[in-house]
Amino acid sequence: DAGVIQSPRHEVTEMGQEVTLRCKPISGHDYLFWYRQTMMRGLELLIYFNNNVPIDDSGMPEDRFSAKMPNASFSTLKIQPSEPRDSAVYFCASSLVESNQPQHFGDGTRLSIL
Amino acid sequence: AQSVTQLDSHVSVSEGTPVLLRCNYSSSYSPSLFWYVQHPNKGLQLLLKYTSAATLVKGINGFEAEFKKSETSFHLTKPSAHMSDAAEYFCVVTLYNFNKFYFGSGTKLNVKP
């Protein structure tokens, strides 16, 4: 079975540029999560969706960050404009709607903002 | 409120010796608990999960964990460490019937030859 697929795997760009990260969840999963991982702050939940609807975006750091899920098989996380402090590894995860189901993680996008 | 505490940020063992990674949780409700492993430059992989069935849970790669409600602990163990076990391990708690995960800060396991 295909797992969660993220693209790109690596992104290097200059500050001020728009960055778009993409995620394809596992087919049939109802929940989708975006996380950010840094050495200083560890794993942080940014936002999650249920059936394509954003449920909790309290972890989104500021208005420069936005996330969409136009359909059940695709989500984007956008940063505009990007700043060096946004450099991190961004993970997407998905899970089934049944309670207590584990989240399945993609391999992440390593983002470097110069 | 829910939270999870991993008591050691780094653990170092010799190959062939037992592994113990400690995790304590707090939860107002019956929790579900998970252990994930993260190898360098990879995503998080599920090792095992506890969801109110047997208190001793067996996972992949020879790992197991025991849920102890009286101690609010969910420690991860393995009888004999292998070099390939070197990675970062995360303990996770979630509420029953709710999908939001609360991650521990992680424990980096070093395995010496």
mmCIF file of N, CA and C in Angstrom, chain A residues 15-79:
data_model
loop_
_atom_site.group_PDB
_atom_site.id
_atom_site.type_symbol
_atom_site.label_atom_id
_atom_site.label_comp_id
_atom_site.label_asym_id
_atom_site.label_seq_id
_atom_site.Cartn_x
_atom_site.Cartn_y
_atom_site.Cartn_z
ATOM 1 N N MET A 15 14.489 33.946 1.292
ATOM 2 C CA MET A 15 13.441 34.559 2.089
ATOM 3 C C MET A 15 12.608 35.499 1.237
ATOM 4 N N GLY A 16 11.325 35.542 1.560
ATOM 5 C CA GLY A 16 10.409 36.360 0.802
ATOM 6 C C GLY A 16 9.673 35.601 -0.278
ATOM 7 N N GLN A 17 10.200 34.442 -0.652
ATOM 8 C CA GLN A 17 9.553 33.647 -1.693
ATOM 9 C C GLN A 17 8.386 32.854 -1.109
ATOM 10 N N GLU A 18 7.466 32.520 -1.989
ATOM 11 C CA GLU A 18 6.348 31.656 -1.596
ATOM 12 C C GLU A 18 6.787 30.203 -1.658
ATOM 13 N N VAL A 19 6.388 29.445 -0.653
ATOM 14 C CA VAL A 19 6.725 28.016 -0.589
ATOM 15 C C VAL A 19 5.423 27.225 -0.499
ATOM 16 N N THR A 20 5.321 26.182 -1.289
ATOM 17 C CA THR A 20 4.145 25.313 -1.242
ATOM 18 C C THR A 20 4.585 23.875 -1.028
ATOM 19 N N LEU A 21 4.103 23.294 0.047
ATOM 20 C CA LEU A 21 4.374 21.901 0.359
ATOM 21 C C LEU A 21 3.125 21.090 0.076
ATOM 22 N N ARG A 22 3.332 19.877 -0.417
ATOM 23 C CA ARG A 22 2.197 19.070 -0.870
ATOM 24 C C ARG A 22 2.142 17.734 -0.156
ATOM 25 N N CYS A 23 0.929 17.233 -0.021
ATOM 26 C CA CYS A 23 0.735 15.974 0.684
ATOM 27 C C CYS A 23 -0.416 15.194 0.065
ATOM 28 N N LYS A 24 -0.154 13.905 -0.128
ATOM 29 C CA LYS A 24 -1.209 12.986 -0.553
ATOM 30 C C LYS A 24 -1.405 11.972 0.563
ATOM 31 N N PRO A 25 -2.550 11.991 1.240
ATOM 32 C CA PRO A 25 -2.750 11.056 2.348
ATOM 33 C C PRO A 25 -3.027 9.646 1.844
ATOM 34 N N ILE A 26 -3.060 8.720 2.765
ATOM 35 C CA ILE A 26 -3.416 7.354 2.424
ATOM 36 C C ILE A 26 -4.892 7.311 2.037
ATOM 37 N N SER A 27 -5.170 6.617 0.972
ATOM 38 C CA SER A 27 -6.546 6.542 0.478
ATOM 39 C C SER A 27 -7.471 5.970 1.550
ATOM 40 N N GLY A 28 -8.596 6.663 1.763
ATOM 41 C CA GLY A 28 -9.568 6.199 2.746
ATOM 42 C C GLY A 28 -9.414 6.816 4.124
ATOM 43 N N HIS A 29 -8.307 7.498 4.337
ATOM 44 C CA HIS A 29 -8.107 8.159 5.625
ATOM 45 C C HIS A 29 -8.904 9.463 5.667
ATOM 46 N N ASP A 30 -9.494 9.702 6.846
ATOM 47 C CA ASP A 30 -10.390 10.850 6.986
ATOM 48 C C ASP A 30 -9.722 12.057 7.635
ATOM 49 N N TYR A 31 -8.617 11.817 8.319
ATOM 50 C CA TYR A 31 -7.930 12.903 9.011
ATOM 51 C C TYR A 31 -6.580 13.166 8.343
ATOM 52 N N LEU A 32 -6.230 14.444 8.274
ATOM 53 C CA LEU A 32 -4.922 14.820 7.752
ATOM 54 C C LEU A 32 -4.317 15.870 8.671
ATOM 55 N N PHE A 33 -3.039 15.682 8.975
ATOM 56 C CA PHE A 33 -2.339 16.539 9.932
ATOM 57 C C PHE A 33 -1.083 17.120 9.277
ATOM 58 N N TRP A 34 -0.787 18.353 9.606
ATOM 59 C CA TRP A 34 0.492 18.972 9.236
ATOM 60 C C TRP A 34 1.266 19.269 10.517
ATOM 61 N N TYR A 35 2.542 18.835 10.537
ATOM 62 C CA TYR A 35 3.436 19.064 11.665
ATOM 63 C C TYR A 35 4.694 19.780 11.179
ATOM 64 N N ARG A 36 5.333 20.442 12.132
ATOM 65 C CA ARG A 36 6.642 21.028 11.879
ATOM 66 C C ARG A 36 7.602 20.499 12.943
ATOM 67 N N GLN A 37 8.822 20.159 12.529
ATOM 68 C CA GLN A 37 9.803 19.623 13.471
ATOM 69 C C GLN A 37 11.076 20.436 13.389
ATOM 70 N N THR A 38 11.501 20.953 14.532
ATOM 71 C CA THR A 38 12.768 21.661 14.640
ATOM 72 C C THR A 38 13.519 21.140 15.854
ATOM 73 N N MET A 39 14.816 21.399 15.863
ATOM 74 C CA MET A 39 15.615 20.976 17.017
ATOM 75 C C MET A 39 15.139 21.690 18.281
ATOM 76 N N MET A 40 14.803 22.959 18.136
ATOM 77 C CA MET A 40 14.478 23.753 19.322
ATOM 78 C C MET A 40 13.103 23.414 19.888
ATOM 79 N N ARG A 41 12.144 23.184 19.024
ATOM 80 C CA ARG A 41 10.760 23.061 19.477
ATOM 81 C C ARG A 41 10.175 21.660 19.314
ATOM 82 N N GLY A 42 10.964 20.755 18.728
ATOM 83 C CA GLY A 42 10.456 19.393 18.548
ATOM 84 C C GLY A 42 9.344 19.352 17.519
ATOM 85 N N LEU A 43 8.403 18.434 17.720
ATOM 86 C CA LEU A 43 7.270 18.262 16.814
ATOM 87 C C LEU A 43 6.116 19.152 17.248
ATOM 88 N N GLU A 44 5.630 19.959 16.324
ATOM 89 C CA GLU A 44 4.503 20.839 16.614
ATOM 90 C C GLU A 44 3.378 20.552 15.617
ATOM 91 N N LEU A 45 2.173 20.407 16.129
ATOM 92 C CA LEU A 45 1.023 20.273 15.253
ATOM 93 C C LEU A 45 0.625 21.655 14.746
ATOM 94 N N LEU A 46 0.544 21.795 13.435
ATOM 95 C CA LEU A 46 0.183 23.094 12.856
ATOM 96 C C LEU A 46 -1.318 23.182 12.636
ATOM 97 N N ILE A 47 -1.873 22.170 11.990
ATOM 98 C CA ILE A 47 -3.287 22.181 11.633
ATOM 99 C C ILE A 47 -3.708 20.759 11.331
ATOM 100 N N TYR A 48 -5.015 20.466 11.523
ATOM 101 C CA TYR A 48 -5.497 19.193 11.031
ATOM 102 C C TYR A 48 -6.894 19.320 10.441
ATOM 103 N N PHE A 49 -7.181 18.417 9.531
ATOM 104 C CA PHE A 49 -8.428 18.392 8.781
ATOM 105 C C PHE A 49 -9.178 17.094 9.084
ATOM 106 N N ASN A 50 -10.491 17.186 9.040
ATOM 107 C CA ASN A 50 -11.348 16.004 9.076
ATOM 108 C C ASN A 50 -12.286 16.093 7.885
ATOM 109 N N ASN A 51 -12.255 15.083 7.034
ATOM 110 C CA ASN A 51 -13.086 15.112 5.821
ATOM 111 C C ASN A 51 -12.924 16.425 5.052
ATOM 112 N N ASN A 52 -11.676 16.845 4.901
ATOM 113 C CA ASN A 52 -11.277 18.008 4.105
ATOM 114 C C ASN A 52 -11.591 19.348 4.775
ATOM 115 N N VAL A 53 -12.138 19.326 5.975
ATOM 116 C CA VAL A 53 -12.503 20.562 6.663
ATOM 117 C C VAL A 53 -11.474 20.836 7.766
ATOM 118 N N PRO A 54 -10.916 22.049 7.807
ATOM 119 C CA PRO A 54 -9.973 22.358 8.891
ATOM 120 C C PRO A 54 -10.672 22.365 10.240
ATOM 121 N N ILE A 55 -10.126 21.613 11.192
ATOM 122 C CA ILE A 55 -10.747 21.486 12.505
ATOM 123 C C ILE A 55 -10.044 22.354 13.548
ATOM 124 N N ASP A 56 -8.743 22.346 13.500
ATOM 125 C CA ASP A 56 -7.972 23.078 14.509
ATOM 126 C C ASP A 56 -6.719 23.638 13.851
ATOM 127 N N ASP A 57 -6.658 24.942 13.724
ATOM 128 C CA ASP A 57 -5.468 25.580 13.133
ATOM 129 C C ASP A 57 -4.739 26.431 14.167
ATOM 130 N N SER A 58 -4.947 26.127 15.420
ATOM 131 C CA SER A 58 -4.349 26.939 16.473
ATOM 132 C C SER A 58 -2.820 26.852 16.498
ATOM 133 N N GLY A 59 -2.269 25.858 15.866
ATOM 134 C CA GLY A 59 -0.822 25.718 15.823
ATOM 135 C C GLY A 59 -0.152 26.452 14.678
ATOM 136 N N MET A 60 -0.912 26.994 13.795
ATOM 137 C CA MET A 60 -0.333 27.756 12.673
ATOM 138 C C MET A 60 0.344 29.002 13.250
ATOM 139 N N PRO A 61 1.616 29.190 12.983
ATOM 140 C CA PRO A 61 2.366 30.229 13.690
ATOM 141 C C PRO A 61 1.895 31.650 13.402
ATOM 142 N N GLU A 62 1.516 31.939 12.205
ATOM 143 C CA GLU A 62 1.063 33.295 11.889
ATOM 144 C C GLU A 62 0.391 33.292 10.525
ATOM 145 N N ASP A 63 -0.088 34.465 10.152
ATOM 146 C CA ASP A 63 -0.876 34.557 8.924
ATOM 147 C C ASP A 63 -0.097 34.221 7.662
ATOM 148 N N ARG A 64 1.191 34.155 7.767
ATOM 149 C CA ARG A 64 1.989 33.806 6.578
ATOM 150 C C ARG A 64 1.762 32.342 6.188
ATOM 151 N N PHE A 65 1.246 31.566 7.121
ATOM 152 C CA PHE A 65 1.009 30.141 6.894
ATOM 153 C C PHE A 65 -0.466 29.913 6.555
ATOM 154 N N SER A 66 -0.699 29.096 5.547
ATOM 155 C CA SER A 66 -2.067 28.712 5.221
ATOM 156 C C SER A 66 -2.061 27.269 4.733
ATOM 157 N N ALA A 67 -3.164 26.569 4.947
ATOM 158 C CA ALA A 67 -3.277 25.183 4.515
ATOM 159 C C ALA A 67 -4.649 24.967 3.903
ATOM 160 N N LYS A 68 -4.666 24.126 2.886
ATOM 161 C CA LYS A 68 -5.917 23.806 2.220
ATOM 162 C C LYS A 68 -5.990 22.308 1.972
ATOM 163 N N MET A 69 -7.213 21.845 1.846
ATOM 164 C CA MET A 69 -7.431 20.451 1.461
ATOM 165 C C MET A 69 -8.607 20.434 0.488
ATOM 166 N N PRO A 70 -8.347 20.663 -0.780
ATOM 167 C CA PRO A 70 -9.439 20.778 -1.750
ATOM 168 C C PRO A 70 -10.187 19.479 -1.999
ATOM 169 N N ASN A 71 -9.551 18.346 -1.740
ATOM 170 C CA ASN A 71 -10.236 17.061 -1.874
ATOM 171 C C ASN A 71 -9.578 16.035 -0.957
ATOM 172 N N ALA A 72 -10.136 14.869 -0.917
ATOM 173 C CA ALA A 72 -9.687 13.855 0.058
ATOM 174 C C ALA A 72 -8.294 13.322 -0.220
ATOM 175 N N SER A 73 -7.754 13.604 -1.382
ATOM 176 C CA SER A 73 -6.467 13.017 -1.728
ATOM 177 C C SER A 73 -5.346 14.030 -1.869
ATOM 178 N N PHE A 74 -5.559 15.256 -1.407
ATOM 179 C CA PHE A 74 -4.524 16.271 -1.629
ATOM 180 C C PHE A 74 -4.651 17.409 -0.629
ATOM 181 N N SER A 75 -3.502 17.827 -0.114
ATOM 182 C CA SER A 75 -3.464 18.978 0.774
ATOM 183 C C SER A 75 -2.202 19.779 0.505
ATOM 184 N N THR A 76 -2.271 21.069 0.749
ATOM 185 C CA THR A 76 -1.103 21.930 0.608
ATOM 186 C C THR A 76 -0.914 22.751 1.873
ATOM 187 N N LEU A 77 0.336 23.043 2.152
ATOM 188 C CA LEU A 77 0.721 23.980 3.201
ATOM 189 C C LEU A 77 1.549 25.055 2.525
ATOM 190 N N LYS A 78 1.116 26.294 2.653
ATOM 191 C CA LYS A 78 1.767 27.383 1.938
ATOM 192 C C LYS A 78 2.328 28.386 2.937
ATOM 193 N N ILE A 79 3.510 28.889 2.630
ATOM 194 C CA ILE A 79 4.133 29.937 3.427
ATOM 195 C C ILE A 79 4.434 31.099 2.490
#
